[in-house]
Amino acid sequence: MTHFLDIHKTDPADLRHMIDQARAMKTARAGLPKGTPDAEQPLAGHMVALIFEKPSTRTRVSFDVGVRQMGGQTLVLSGADMQLGHGETIADTARVLSRYVDLIMIRTFEEATLLEMAEHASVPVINGLTNRTHPCQIMADVMTFEEHSGPIRGKKVVWSGDGNNVFASFAHAARQFDFDLTFTGPETLDPEPGLRDQITIERNPQKAVTGADLVVTDTWVSMHDPQSARERRHNQLRGYQVNEDLMRHAKPDALFMHCLPAHRDDEATSAIMDGPHSVIFDEAENRLHAQKAIMRWCLGV
Ligand code: CP
Ligand code: NVA
């Protein structure tokens, strides 16, 4: 079964194929109305379940639109409305869904839920974000970087802020796509220990960002973080805000990315988000194209 569970679990040649195919499919659709079917319809006759146990705008819409452009159909399901939310096991849910649909995308809390779904499904499973990782986002980010700045191999990427799930997938991508990744943030919000041998840690944000080709941040409080931690996190992370002073230390043509949703003027200022370095809306668009390539790879179509 060809699941897309995480970037470090996927062969680098396959990841490269998906990025190249995503770019080709994007080019082929340039200028067409969003509802125009793709010339090729590789998902014709396919049914895709999109399960959300957490809120989503980009993941929900980009998967749904992507499936339809490729000729397939979707079921968008909220975890709370399924028997999943009332105690049916993940394993049984996976077995049942596999009788109805050809592909499952799930956004959930615990990584264990995703892994149990994948273990018991007889159709491919895609990780649409867990507390631990967000691989579809980073596939779109690699694609976006390469569209603007050429091959990411050997480039310097700097993450400023919380060592969270999106960062973890960046760390996995650093190894698979062979770029340098620096983390800058408070020690209390460091990435998990298993990731630290793939990255450089620099506490001083200006030093970290010096010479960067790409500066990335994300929300200071993720969906799985308790709201009670909000004030403490803000106090710890304020010094790692991406603003014009910090961005001046990066290369003049450096890019700025944020997976969105953003809290403007917390983790990044509006001047940066709307400024000349920012490619945040290209990243959002490229979720669509990257995930179409991921689904094709999973289904072998
Ligand atoms: N970046 C991202 O995954 O956005 P959503 O939470 O809106 O899906
Ligand atoms: N780190 C964020 C990413 C949202 C797309 C979260 O998990 O809430």
PDB file of N, CA and C in Angstrom, residues 244-292:
ATOM      1  N   GLU A 244      10.756  43.352   9.514  1.00  0.00           N
ATOM      2  CA  GLU A 244      11.713  43.877   8.528  1.00  0.00           C
ATOM      3  C   GLU A 244      13.135  43.922   9.083  1.00  0.00           C
ATOM      4  N   ASP A 245      13.287  44.177  10.377  1.00  0.00           N
ATOM      5  CA  ASP A 245      14.626  44.208  10.992  1.00  0.00           C
ATOM      6  C   ASP A 245      15.296  42.835  10.866  1.00  0.00           C
ATOM      7  N   LEU A 246      14.512  41.777  11.145  1.00  0.00           N
ATOM      8  CA  LEU A 246      15.089  40.429  11.072  1.00  0.00           C
ATOM      9  C   LEU A 246      15.371  40.053   9.618  1.00  0.00           C
ATOM     10  N   MET A 247      14.436  40.363   8.739  1.00  0.00           N
ATOM     11  CA  MET A 247      14.545  39.940   7.325  1.00  0.00           C
ATOM     12  C   MET A 247      15.749  40.599   6.643  1.00  0.00           C
ATOM     13  N   ARG A 248      16.173  41.774   7.140  1.00  0.00           N
ATOM     14  CA  ARG A 248      17.334  42.463   6.552  1.00  0.00           C
ATOM     15  C   ARG A 248      18.604  41.618   6.632  1.00  0.00           C
ATOM     16  N   HIS A 249      18.641  40.667   7.578  1.00  0.00           N
ATOM     17  CA  HIS A 249      19.840  39.828   7.728  1.00  0.00           C
ATOM     18  C   HIS A 249      19.891  38.692   6.699  1.00  0.00           C
ATOM     19  N   ALA A 250      18.742  38.412   6.084  1.00  0.00           N
ATOM     20  CA  ALA A 250      18.705  37.340   5.072  1.00  0.00           C
ATOM     21  C   ALA A 250      19.292  37.861   3.766  1.00  0.00           C
ATOM     22  N   LYS A 251      19.444  36.970   2.776  1.00  0.00           N
ATOM     23  CA  LYS A 251      19.905  37.418   1.452  1.00  0.00           C
ATOM     24  C   LYS A 251      18.879  38.401   0.877  1.00  0.00           C
ATOM     25  N   PRO A 252      19.305  39.342   0.041  1.00  0.00           N
ATOM     26  CA  PRO A 252      18.357  40.343  -0.481  1.00  0.00           C
ATOM     27  C   PRO A 252      17.176  39.712  -1.225  1.00  0.00           C
ATOM     28  N   ASP A 253      17.416  38.575  -1.881  1.00  0.00           N
ATOM     29  CA  ASP A 253      16.322  37.948  -2.641  1.00  0.00           C
ATOM     30  C   ASP A 253      15.690  36.778  -1.882  1.00  0.00           C
ATOM     31  N   ALA A 254      15.883  36.762  -0.559  1.00  0.00           N
ATOM     32  CA  ALA A 254      15.328  35.652   0.239  1.00  0.00           C
ATOM     33  C   ALA A 254      13.807  35.654   0.167  1.00  0.00           C
ATOM     34  N   LEU A 255      13.236  34.453   0.300  1.00  0.00           N
ATOM     35  CA  LEU A 255      11.780  34.305   0.327  1.00  0.00           C
ATOM     36  C   LEU A 255      11.307  34.235   1.778  1.00  0.00           C
ATOM     37  N   PHE A 256      10.048  34.611   1.982  1.00  0.00           N
ATOM     38  CA  PHE A 256       9.396  34.430   3.285  1.00  0.00           C
ATOM     39  C   PHE A 256       8.189  33.504   3.110  1.00  0.00           C
ATOM     40  N   MET A 257       8.080  32.498   3.967  1.00  0.00           N
ATOM     41  CA  MET A 257       6.937  31.579   3.911  1.00  0.00           C
ATOM     42  C   MET A 257       6.253  31.437   5.264  1.00  0.00           C
ATOM     43  N   HIS A 258       4.967  31.151   5.194  1.00  0.00           N
ATOM     44  CA  HIS A 258       4.128  30.853   6.369  1.00  0.00           C
ATOM     45  C   HIS A 258       3.016  29.951   5.835  1.00  0.00           C
ATOM     46  N   CYS A 259       2.769  28.831   6.480  1.00  0.00           N
ATOM     47  CA  CYS A 259       1.785  27.875   5.948  1.00  0.00           C
ATOM     48  C   CYS A 259       0.369  28.407   6.025  1.00  0.00           C
ATOM     49  N   LEU A 260       0.134  29.400   6.906  1.00  0.00           N
ATOM     50  CA  LEU A 260      -1.193  29.971   7.155  1.00  0.00           C
ATOM     51  C   LEU A 260      -2.088  28.912   7.813  1.00  0.00           C
ATOM     52  N   PRO A 261      -3.041  29.247   8.661  1.00  0.00           N
ATOM     53  CA  PRO A 261      -3.443  30.615   8.995  1.00  0.00           C
ATOM     54  C   PRO A 261      -2.422  31.324   9.889  1.00  0.00           C
ATOM     55  N   ALA A 262      -2.292  32.656   9.664  1.00  0.00           N
ATOM     56  CA  ALA A 262      -1.339  33.467  10.417  1.00  0.00           C
ATOM     57  C   ALA A 262      -2.069  34.349  11.427  1.00  0.00           C
ATOM     58  N   HIS A 263      -1.351  34.705  12.457  1.00  0.00           N
ATOM     59  CA  HIS A 263      -1.809  35.734  13.388  1.00  0.00           C
ATOM     60  C   HIS A 263      -0.955  36.952  13.084  1.00  0.00           C
ATOM     61  N   ARG A 264      -1.498  37.811  12.236  1.00  0.00           N
ATOM     62  CA  ARG A 264      -0.724  38.953  11.743  1.00  0.00           C
ATOM     63  C   ARG A 264      -0.224  39.802  12.909  1.00  0.00           C
ATOM     64  N   ASP A 265       1.042  40.190  12.781  1.00  0.00           N
ATOM     65  CA  ASP A 265       1.736  41.033  13.748  1.00  0.00           C
ATOM     66  C   ASP A 265       2.056  40.314  15.055  1.00  0.00           C
ATOM     67  N   ASP A 266       1.846  38.982  15.094  1.00  0.00           N
ATOM     68  CA  ASP A 266       2.443  38.164  16.160  1.00  0.00           C
ATOM     69  C   ASP A 266       3.702  37.527  15.566  1.00  0.00           C
ATOM     70  N   GLU A 267       3.551  36.351  14.957  1.00  0.00           N
ATOM     71  CA  GLU A 267       4.752  35.641  14.462  1.00  0.00           C
ATOM     72  C   GLU A 267       5.403  36.330  13.262  1.00  0.00           C
ATOM     73  N   ALA A 268       4.647  37.107  12.505  1.00  0.00           N
ATOM     74  CA  ALA A 268       5.217  37.866  11.377  1.00  0.00           C
ATOM     75  C   ALA A 268       4.403  39.144  11.214  1.00  0.00           C
ATOM     76  N   THR A 269       5.084  40.212  10.850  1.00  0.00           N
ATOM     77  CA  THR A 269       4.366  41.476  10.676  1.00  0.00           C
ATOM     78  C   THR A 269       3.648  41.464   9.322  1.00  0.00           C
ATOM     79  N   SER A 270       2.630  42.313   9.226  1.00  0.00           N
ATOM     80  CA  SER A 270       1.931  42.454   7.947  1.00  0.00           C
ATOM     81  C   SER A 270       2.880  43.000   6.884  1.00  0.00           C
ATOM     82  N   ALA A 271       3.823  43.839   7.290  1.00  0.00           N
ATOM     83  CA  ALA A 271       4.794  44.379   6.319  1.00  0.00           C
ATOM     84  C   ALA A 271       5.566  43.240   5.651  1.00  0.00           C
ATOM     85  N   ILE A 272       5.894  42.215   6.414  1.00  0.00           N
ATOM     86  CA  ILE A 272       6.599  41.056   5.839  1.00  0.00           C
ATOM     87  C   ILE A 272       5.630  40.178   5.050  1.00  0.00           C
ATOM     88  N   MET A 273       4.464  39.918   5.630  1.00  0.00           N
ATOM     89  CA  MET A 273       3.514  39.004   4.959  1.00  0.00           C
ATOM     90  C   MET A 273       3.058  39.549   3.611  1.00  0.00           C
ATOM     91  N   ASP A 274       2.942  40.871   3.523  1.00  0.00           N
ATOM     92  CA  ASP A 274       2.471  41.485   2.279  1.00  0.00           C
ATOM     93  C   ASP A 274       3.625  42.113   1.480  1.00  0.00           C
ATOM     94  N   GLY A 275       4.843  41.892   1.947  1.00  0.00           N
ATOM     95  CA  GLY A 275       6.003  42.561   1.348  1.00  0.00           C
ATOM     96  C   GLY A 275       6.637  41.766   0.211  1.00  0.00           C
ATOM     97  N   PRO A 276       7.752  42.264  -0.318  1.00  0.00           N
ATOM     98  CA  PRO A 276       8.346  41.699  -1.524  1.00  0.00           C
ATOM     99  C   PRO A 276       8.961  40.298  -1.353  1.00  0.00           C
ATOM    100  N   HIS A 277       9.298  39.913  -0.128  1.00  0.00           N
ATOM    101  CA  HIS A 277       9.884  38.579   0.082  1.00  0.00           C
ATOM    102  C   HIS A 277       8.818  37.481   0.153  1.00  0.00           C
ATOM    103  N   SER A 278       7.577  37.894   0.411  1.00  0.00           N
ATOM    104  CA  SER A 278       6.540  36.928   0.787  1.00  0.00           C
ATOM    105  C   SER A 278       5.994  36.143  -0.407  1.00  0.00           C
ATOM    106  N   VAL A 279       5.885  34.830  -0.224  1.00  0.00           N
ATOM    107  CA  VAL A 279       5.263  33.955  -1.239  1.00  0.00           C
ATOM    108  C   VAL A 279       4.149  33.127  -0.588  1.00  0.00           C
ATOM    109  N   ILE A 280       3.516  33.698   0.443  1.00  0.00           N
ATOM    110  CA  ILE A 280       2.575  32.909   1.248  1.00  0.00           C
ATOM    111  C   ILE A 280       1.350  32.452   0.457  1.00  0.00           C
ATOM    112  N   PHE A 281       0.901  33.251  -0.490  1.00  0.00           N
ATOM    113  CA  PHE A 281      -0.305  32.823  -1.231  1.00  0.00           C
ATOM    114  C   PHE A 281       0.053  31.857  -2.374  1.00  0.00           C
ATOM    115  N   ASP A 282       1.277  31.920  -2.848  1.00  0.00           N
ATOM    116  CA  ASP A 282       1.737  30.875  -3.783  1.00  0.00           C
ATOM    117  C   ASP A 282       1.823  29.535  -3.052  1.00  0.00           C
ATOM    118  N   GLU A 283       2.318  29.590  -1.805  1.00  0.00           N
ATOM    119  CA  GLU A 283       2.350  28.356  -1.003  1.00  0.00           C
ATOM    120  C   GLU A 283       0.957  27.769  -0.873  1.00  0.00           C
ATOM    121  N   ALA A 284      -0.008  28.641  -0.561  1.00  0.00           N
ATOM    122  CA  ALA A 284      -1.387  28.150  -0.387  1.00  0.00           C
ATOM    123  C   ALA A 284      -1.891  27.549  -1.699  1.00  0.00           C
ATOM    124  N   GLU A 285      -1.656  28.230  -2.818  1.00  0.00           N
ATOM    125  CA  GLU A 285      -2.099  27.678  -4.111  1.00  0.00           C
ATOM    126  C   GLU A 285      -1.427  26.329  -4.384  1.00  0.00           C
ATOM    127  N   ASN A 286      -0.142  26.259  -4.067  1.00  0.00           N
ATOM    128  CA  ASN A 286       0.607  25.049  -4.432  1.00  0.00           C
ATOM    129  C   ASN A 286       0.228  23.824  -3.604  1.00  0.00           C
ATOM    130  N   ARG A 287      -0.514  24.034  -2.502  1.00  0.00           N
ATOM    131  CA  ARG A 287      -1.087  22.877  -1.808  1.00  0.00           C
ATOM    132  C   ARG A 287      -1.910  22.055  -2.803  1.00  0.00           C
ATOM    133  N   LEU A 288      -2.687  22.757  -3.613  1.00  0.00           N
ATOM    134  CA  LEU A 288      -3.546  22.094  -4.602  1.00  0.00           C
ATOM    135  C   LEU A 288      -2.716  21.226  -5.552  1.00  0.00           C
ATOM    136  N   HIS A 289      -1.721  21.827  -6.174  1.00  0.00           N
ATOM    137  CA  HIS A 289      -0.949  21.122  -7.205  1.00  0.00           C
ATOM    138  C   HIS A 289      -0.106  19.996  -6.586  1.00  0.00           C
ATOM    139  N   ALA A 290       0.532  20.289  -5.447  1.00  0.00           N
ATOM    140  CA  ALA A 290       1.387  19.270  -4.807  1.00  0.00           C
ATOM    141  C   ALA A 290       0.552  18.066  -4.380  1.00  0.00           C
ATOM    142  N   GLN A 291      -0.615  18.325  -3.818  1.00  0.00           N
ATOM    143  CA  GLN A 291      -1.441  17.216  -3.329  1.00  0.00           C
ATOM    144  C   GLN A 291      -2.031  16.402  -4.481  1.00  0.00           C
ATOM    145  N   LYS A 292      -2.272  17.046  -5.609  1.00  0.00           N
ATOM    146  CA  LYS A 292      -2.731  16.270  -6.770  1.00  0.00           C
ATOM    147  C   LYS A 292      -1.659  15.249  -7.161  1.00  0.00           C
TER     148      LYS A 292
END
